[in-house]
Coordinates of C-alpha atoms in Angstrom, one line a residue:
M1 CA 46.1 59.5 -17.7
T2 CA 49.5 59.5 -19.4
N3 CA 51.0 61.7 -16.7
A4 CA 49.6 59.4 -13.9
L5 CA 51.1 56.4 -15.7
T6 CA 54.5 58.1 -16.0
D7 CA 54.5 59.1 -12.3
S8 CA 53.6 55.5 -11.4
N9 CA 56.5 54.1 -13.5
N10 CA 58.9 56.6 -12.0
K11 CA 57.9 55.6 -8.5
N12 CA 58.5 52.0 -9.4
I13 CA 62.0 52.9 -10.6
Y14 CA 62.7 54.9 -7.5
S15 CA 61.6 52.1 -5.2
K16 CA 64.2 49.8 -6.8
L17 CA 67.0 52.2 -6.1
D18 CA 69.5 50.7 -3.6
T19 CA 72.7 52.7 -2.9
N20 CA 74.1 49.6 -1.1
V21 CA 75.0 48.2 -4.5
A22 CA 77.8 50.8 -4.5
F23 CA 79.6 48.5 -2.0
E24 CA 78.8 45.2 -3.8
Y25 CA 82.4 44.6 -4.8
H26 CA 83.7 45.4 -1.3
W27 CA 81.4 42.9 0.4
K28 CA 82.5 40.2 -2.1
V29 CA 86.1 40.8 -1.2
W30 CA 85.3 40.9 2.5
R31 CA 83.5 37.5 2.2
W32 CA 86.4 36.0 0.3
T33 CA 88.9 37.3 2.9
G34 CA 87.0 36.1 6.0
I35 CA 85.3 39.3 7.2
K36 CA 81.6 38.4 6.6
P37 CA 80.3 34.9 6.0
P38 CA 77.8 34.3 3.1
Q39 CA 74.3 33.4 4.2
D40 CA 74.3 30.0 2.5
M41 CA 77.6 28.8 4.1
N42 CA 78.1 26.9 7.4
P43 CA 79.4 29.4 10.0
Q44 CA 81.8 26.9 11.5
W45 CA 83.4 26.0 8.1
Y46 CA 83.6 29.7 7.2
K47 CA 85.3 30.5 10.6
L48 CA 87.9 27.8 9.9
Y49 CA 88.4 29.1 6.4
A50 CA 88.8 32.6 7.7
I51 CA 91.4 31.6 10.3
V52 CA 93.5 29.6 8.0
L53 CA 93.4 32.2 5.2
N54 CA 94.3 35.1 7.4
F55 CA 96.9 33.2 9.4
L56 CA 98.8 32.4 6.1
A57 CA 98.2 35.8 4.4
T58 CA 97.5 38.5 7.0
V59 CA 99.9 37.2 9.7
L60 CA 102.7 35.1 8.2
F61 CA 103.1 37.2 5.0
P62 CA 103.9 40.5 6.8
L63 CA 106.0 38.7 9.4
S64 CA 108.3 37.4 6.6
L65 CA 108.7 41.0 5.4
I66 CA 109.4 42.3 9.0
A67 CA 111.9 39.5 9.7
N68 CA 113.8 40.3 6.5
V69 CA 114.3 43.9 7.7
F70 CA 116.6 42.5 10.5
F71 CA 118.7 40.6 7.9
T72 CA 119.5 43.6 5.6
Q73 CA 123.1 44.0 4.8
N74 CA 123.3 47.6 3.7
L75 CA 121.3 50.9 3.8
Q76 CA 119.9 50.4 0.3
Q77 CA 118.3 47.0 1.2
L78 CA 117.0 48.5 4.4
C79 CA 115.2 51.3 2.6
E80 CA 113.8 48.9 0.0
N81 CA 112.5 46.5 2.7
L82 CA 111.1 49.3 4.9
T83 CA 109.1 50.8 2.0
I84 CA 107.4 47.5 1.3
T85 CA 107.1 46.5 4.9
I86 CA 105.5 49.8 6.1
S87 CA 103.0 49.7 3.3
D88 CA 102.1 46.1 3.9
C89 CA 101.7 46.5 7.7
Q90 CA 99.5 49.6 7.2
S91 CA 97.3 47.6 4.8
N92 CA 96.9 44.9 7.4
L93 CA 96.0 47.3 10.1
K94 CA 93.3 48.7 7.9
F95 CA 92.0 45.2 7.2
I96 CA 91.9 44.5 10.9
N97 CA 90.0 47.7 11.4
V98 CA 87.4 46.5 8.9
F99 CA 87.0 43.3 10.8
L100 CA 86.5 45.2 14.1
V101 CA 83.8 47.6 12.6
R102 CA 82.0 45.0 10.5
H103 CA 78.8 45.3 12.6
Q104 CA 78.8 49.1 12.0
L105 CA 79.0 48.4 8.3
D106 CA 75.7 46.4 8.6
R107 CA 74.1 49.4 10.4
I108 CA 75.0 51.6 7.4
K109 CA 72.9 49.3 5.1
S110 CA 69.7 49.9 7.0
I111 CA 70.2 53.7 7.1
L112 CA 70.9 53.8 3.4
R113 CA 67.7 51.9 2.7
R114 CA 65.7 54.4 4.7
L115 CA 67.3 57.3 2.8
D116 CA 66.8 55.6 -0.6
R117 CA 63.0 55.3 0.1
R118 CA 62.9 59.1 0.2
V119 CA 63.9 59.7 -3.4
Q120 CA 61.2 61.9 -5.0
G121 CA 62.4 63.1 -8.4
D122 CA 64.5 62.5 -11.4
K123 CA 67.2 64.9 -10.2
E124 CA 67.6 63.1 -6.9
F125 CA 67.6 59.7 -8.6
A126 CA 70.3 60.9 -11.1
V127 CA 72.5 62.2 -8.2
L128 CA 72.4 58.8 -6.4
K129 CA 72.9 56.8 -9.6
S130 CA 76.0 58.9 -10.4
A131 CA 77.3 58.4 -6.9
I132 CA 76.9 54.6 -7.2
A133 CA 78.8 54.6 -10.5
T134 CA 81.6 56.7 -8.9
A135 CA 81.9 54.4 -5.9
R136 CA 82.1 51.3 -8.0
S137 CA 84.6 52.9 -10.3
S138 CA 86.9 53.8 -7.4
F139 CA 87.0 50.1 -6.6
L140 CA 87.7 49.1 -10.2
I141 CA 90.5 51.7 -10.5
F142 CA 92.3 50.4 -7.4
F143 CA 91.7 46.8 -8.6
R144 CA 93.5 47.6 -11.9
L145 CA 96.4 49.4 -10.1
Y146 CA 97.0 46.5 -7.7
S147 CA 96.6 44.0 -10.6
F148 CA 99.3 45.9 -12.5
G149 CA 101.6 45.9 -9.4
T150 CA 101.1 42.2 -8.9
T151 CA 101.8 41.4 -12.6
L152 CA 104.9 43.6 -12.5
S153 CA 106.3 41.6 -9.6
V154 CA 105.6 38.3 -11.4
V155 CA 107.2 39.6 -14.6
K156 CA 110.3 40.8 -12.6
V157 CA 110.8 37.3 -11.2
A158 CA 110.2 35.6 -14.6
L159 CA 112.8 37.8 -16.3
A160 CA 115.4 37.6 -13.5
E161 CA 118.7 36.0 -14.4
S162 CA 118.8 34.2 -11.1
R163 CA 116.3 33.0 -8.6
S164 CA 114.6 35.9 -6.8
L165 CA 111.4 36.5 -4.8
L166 CA 108.4 38.6 -5.6
F167 CA 109.3 40.8 -2.6
P168 CA 112.3 40.7 -0.3
A169 CA 111.3 38.4 2.5
W170 CA 112.9 36.0 5.0
F171 CA 111.7 32.3 5.2
G172 CA 114.5 30.6 7.1
V173 CA 115.1 28.0 4.3
N174 CA 117.6 27.7 1.5
W175 CA 115.4 28.6 -1.5
E176 CA 118.2 29.8 -3.6
D177 CA 119.8 26.4 -4.1
N178 CA 116.8 24.1 -3.8
L179 CA 114.3 24.1 -6.7
S180 CA 111.4 22.5 -4.8
T181 CA 111.8 24.8 -1.9
Y182 CA 112.0 27.8 -4.2
V183 CA 108.7 26.7 -5.9
V184 CA 107.0 26.4 -2.6
V185 CA 108.2 29.8 -1.5
I186 CA 107.2 31.5 -4.8
V187 CA 103.8 29.9 -4.7
Y188 CA 103.2 31.0 -1.1
Q189 CA 104.4 34.5 -1.9
F190 CA 102.1 34.7 -4.9
F191 CA 99.2 33.5 -2.8
G192 CA 99.9 35.9 0.0
L193 CA 100.4 38.8 -2.5
A194 CA 97.1 38.0 -4.3
V195 CA 95.2 37.9 -1.0
Q196 CA 96.9 41.1 0.3
A197 CA 96.2 42.8 -3.1
L198 CA 92.5 42.0 -2.8
Q199 CA 92.4 43.2 0.8
N200 CA 94.2 46.4 -0.2
V201 CA 91.7 47.1 -3.0
A202 CA 88.8 47.0 -0.6
N203 CA 90.8 48.8 2.2
D204 CA 91.7 51.7 -0.1
S205 CA 88.4 52.1 -1.9
Y206 CA 85.8 51.7 0.7
P207 CA 86.5 55.0 2.6
P208 CA 86.0 57.2 -0.5
A209 CA 83.1 55.0 -1.6
Y210 CA 81.2 55.7 1.6
L211 CA 82.0 59.4 1.5
V212 CA 80.7 59.6 -2.1
I213 CA 77.4 58.0 -1.1
L214 CA 77.1 60.2 2.0
S215 CA 77.7 63.3 -0.1
A216 CA 75.1 62.2 -2.6
H217 CA 72.5 61.8 0.1
M218 CA 73.4 65.2 1.4
K219 CA 72.8 66.5 -2.2
T220 CA 69.5 64.9 -2.6
L221 CA 68.4 66.3 0.8
E222 CA 69.5 69.7 -0.4
I223 CA 67.3 69.4 -3.5
R224 CA 64.4 68.1 -1.4
V225 CA 64.6 70.9 1.3
K226 CA 64.8 73.7 -1.3
A227 CA 61.5 72.5 -2.8
V228 CA 59.6 72.6 0.5
G229 CA 57.0 75.4 0.5
Q230 CA 57.9 76.6 -3.0
F231 CA 54.7 77.5 -4.8
R232 CA 56.2 80.0 -7.2
Q233 CA 54.8 79.9 -10.7
E234 CA 56.7 81.1 -13.8
G235 CA 56.7 84.9 -13.9
M236 CA 55.2 85.3 -10.4
Q237 CA 56.6 85.9 -6.9
Q238 CA 56.5 83.4 -4.0
P239 CA 53.1 83.9 -2.2
L240 CA 53.4 85.5 1.2
T241 CA 50.3 83.7 2.7
L242 CA 49.2 80.1 2.6
S243 CA 46.1 78.3 3.7
P244 CA 46.2 76.2 6.9
E245 CA 46.0 73.1 4.8
E246 CA 49.0 74.1 2.7
Q247 CA 50.9 75.1 5.8
A248 CA 50.2 71.7 7.4
K249 CA 51.4 69.9 4.3
C250 CA 54.6 71.9 4.2
L251 CA 55.2 71.3 7.9
K252 CA 54.8 67.5 7.3
E253 CA 57.2 67.6 4.3
F254 CA 59.7 69.7 6.3
N255 CA 59.6 67.4 9.3
E256 CA 60.3 64.4 7.0
C257 CA 63.4 66.3 5.7
I258 CA 64.5 66.8 9.3
K259 CA 64.3 63.1 9.8
D260 CA 66.4 62.6 6.7
Y261 CA 68.9 65.0 8.1
L262 CA 69.1 63.1 11.3
N263 CA 69.6 59.9 9.4
I264 CA 72.4 61.6 7.5
L265 CA 74.0 62.7 10.8
K266 CA 73.8 59.1 12.0
L267 CA 75.4 57.9 8.8
H268 CA 78.2 60.5 9.1
S269 CA 78.8 59.4 12.7
I270 CA 79.1 55.7 11.8
I271 CA 81.4 56.5 8.8
Q272 CA 83.5 58.6 11.1
R273 CA 84.0 55.7 13.4
I274 CA 84.8 53.1 10.7
I275 CA 87.3 55.1 8.7
S276 CA 88.9 57.4 11.3
K277 CA 91.6 54.9 12.3
A278 CA 92.1 53.8 8.7
C279 CA 92.7 57.4 7.6
L280 CA 95.2 58.0 10.4
A281 CA 97.1 54.8 9.4
Q282 CA 97.1 56.0 5.8
F283 CA 98.5 59.5 6.7
A284 CA 101.2 57.9 9.0
C285 CA 102.1 55.4 6.3
S286 CA 102.3 58.1 3.6
A287 CA 104.6 60.2 5.7
L288 CA 106.9 57.3 6.6
V289 CA 107.0 55.9 3.0
Q290 CA 107.7 59.3 1.5
C291 CA 110.6 59.8 4.0
T292 CA 112.0 56.3 3.3
V293 CA 111.7 56.7 -0.5
G294 CA 113.3 60.1 -0.3
L295 CA 116.3 58.7 1.6
H296 CA 116.5 55.7 -0.8
F297 CA 116.2 57.7 -4.0
M298 CA 118.5 60.5 -3.0
Y299 CA 121.3 58.7 -1.2
V300 CA 121.7 55.0 -1.5
V301 CA 120.1 53.8 -4.8
D302 CA 122.5 52.8 -7.5
A303 CA 122.2 55.1 -10.5
A304 CA 122.2 52.1 -12.8
N305 CA 119.6 50.2 -10.7
Y306 CA 116.5 51.2 -12.7
E307 CA 114.4 48.5 -11.1
A308 CA 115.0 49.9 -7.6
Q309 CA 114.3 53.4 -8.8
L310 CA 111.1 52.3 -10.5
M311 CA 109.9 50.5 -7.4
S312 CA 110.7 53.6 -5.3
I313 CA 108.7 55.8 -7.6
I314 CA 105.7 53.4 -7.7
F315 CA 105.5 53.2 -3.9
F316 CA 105.8 56.9 -3.6
V317 CA 103.0 57.5 -6.1
A318 CA 100.8 54.8 -4.6
V319 CA 100.8 56.1 -1.0
T320 CA 100.4 59.7 -2.3
L321 CA 97.4 58.7 -4.5
E322 CA 95.8 56.8 -1.6
A323 CA 96.0 59.9 0.6
F324 CA 94.8 62.2 -2.1
V325 CA 91.7 60.1 -2.9
I326 CA 90.5 60.0 0.6
C327 CA 91.3 63.7 1.2
Y328 CA 89.5 64.8 -2.0
F329 CA 86.3 63.0 -1.3
G330 CA 86.4 64.0 2.4
H331 CA 86.7 67.6 1.2
M332 CA 83.8 67.2 -1.2
M333 CA 81.7 65.8 1.6
S334 CA 82.5 68.7 3.9
L335 CA 81.6 71.2 1.1
Q336 CA 78.3 69.5 0.5
S337 CA 77.5 69.5 4.2
S338 CA 78.0 73.3 4.3
N339 CA 75.5 73.6 1.4
L340 CA 72.8 72.2 3.6
T341 CA 72.6 75.4 5.7
Y342 CA 71.9 77.4 2.5
A343 CA 69.4 74.8 1.4
F344 CA 67.3 75.0 4.6
Y345 CA 67.3 78.7 4.4
S346 CA 66.3 78.6 0.8
C347 CA 63.0 76.8 1.4
G348 CA 59.7 78.7 1.3
W349 CA 59.6 79.5 5.0
L350 CA 58.2 83.1 4.8
A351 CA 54.6 82.1 4.6
Q352 CA 54.8 79.1 7.0
S353 CA 53.4 78.5 10.4
P354 CA 55.3 79.5 13.6
E355 CA 55.9 75.8 14.3
F356 CA 57.6 75.4 10.9
K357 CA 59.8 78.5 11.5
R358 CA 60.8 77.2 15.0
N359 CA 61.8 73.8 13.6
L360 CA 63.8 75.7 10.8
I361 CA 65.7 77.8 13.3
I362 CA 66.7 74.8 15.4
T363 CA 67.8 72.9 12.3
L364 CA 69.8 75.9 11.0
M365 CA 71.7 76.0 14.2
R366 CA 72.8 72.4 13.7
T367 CA 73.6 72.7 10.0
Q368 CA 76.1 75.5 10.8
R369 CA 78.4 72.9 12.3
T370 CA 80.0 71.5 9.1
S371 CA 80.3 67.7 9.1
T372 CA 83.9 66.7 8.7
I373 CA 85.6 63.3 8.8
R374 CA 88.7 63.4 11.1
A375 CA 91.5 60.9 11.1
G376 CA 92.1 59.7 14.6
S377 CA 89.3 62.2 15.7
Y378 CA 91.8 65.1 15.3
I379 CA 93.1 65.5 11.8
P380 CA 90.6 66.8 9.2
V381 CA 90.3 64.5 6.1
D382 CA 90.3 67.3 3.5
M383 CA 92.5 68.9 0.8
P384 CA 94.3 71.3 3.2
T385 CA 95.5 68.3 5.1
F386 CA 96.8 66.7 1.9
V387 CA 98.6 69.9 1.0
V388 CA 100.2 69.9 4.5
L389 CA 101.3 66.3 3.8
M390 CA 102.8 67.2 0.5
K391 CA 104.6 70.2 2.0
Y392 CA 106.0 67.9 4.6
A393 CA 107.3 65.5 1.9
Y394 CA 108.8 68.4 -0.1
S395 CA 110.5 69.7 3.1
V396 CA 112.0 66.3 3.6
F397 CA 113.3 66.1 0.0
T398 CA 114.7 69.6 0.3
L399 CA 116.5 68.7 3.5
L400 CA 118.0 65.6 2.0
I401 CA 119.2 67.5 -1.1
R402 CA 121.0 70.1 1.2
F403 CA 122.8 67.3 3.1
K404 CA 123.6 65.2 0.0

């Protein structure tokens, strides 16, 4: 009676599991920034809100940075402006990509719900809960980093001896000599910077978050598949024969696992589409910023200009960290995908029916193709790619040192 009650309580807990909560913070940001309207808000008012917000922050803010590049007076200013401008434009491209794939993100919700209903034990439940915590933590880590960067820009302006901007930008007005104009410009820059920071937090954290959840569902499927047909008792070998009833039960369980695997493949395909362009933009931005920072740091920065040196280091570390995070979780997902082949082979298939074995062979043929996320459909998002990116940055620095 006690065991039955415990099993009933566990099933109630498992039924409440929803891995979509891993993206709760992301959806809040996307609602605030005009991607997805709340259910209780008038669509027309939300559309107007989204247009105004993104025109001011997503369009005009980067345009002020781009325009300022053409008004630089020396190579040092050019490097500083390019570093900021490239990073900001890359972030806006990723935000536009989220807007274009927003319907695909809704499809992910339904697939995750189907996979969540298949949780069957404490081990699977623990894997998914840990993945949810990791995905939410990745958002909070990026949020703290961007909050620190925004605060640093505000402090820099507050401590400046003369009037200065949060970031070098062109506004076409004389803000240096007019106090009211300066206040308007600073308020606008802070508004744009805050919106862009929120967008960047979601942009940088949602690809690893989706990869973490995908890897976790692969892990739960691995646990589930290995348990199919396992009737081994402690101190005894796996039986070589099973009754027709047991074979039919195992076949049903195995076919359910195949359905789970097909859902995981669908999930992987959608995630590939939604983050492929974002990863490509990230790799391109990392390479460009690393080259620009290298040129700035090695050649044109004033040795006594500690502020410029600090900003160069911060941007270099930031773009490198963004590339590392996505490559690391992409690599972990690929490794977990390759483990599925061993998991299917490890189930108790020896004593199963011919139909079971036929389905197993077909599934094994598919699992041998490791699932990998590719940036721009060509570049693998994994640790070897990150190593190549770092080698490229090191080669650039080496070349600059030789010519210095």
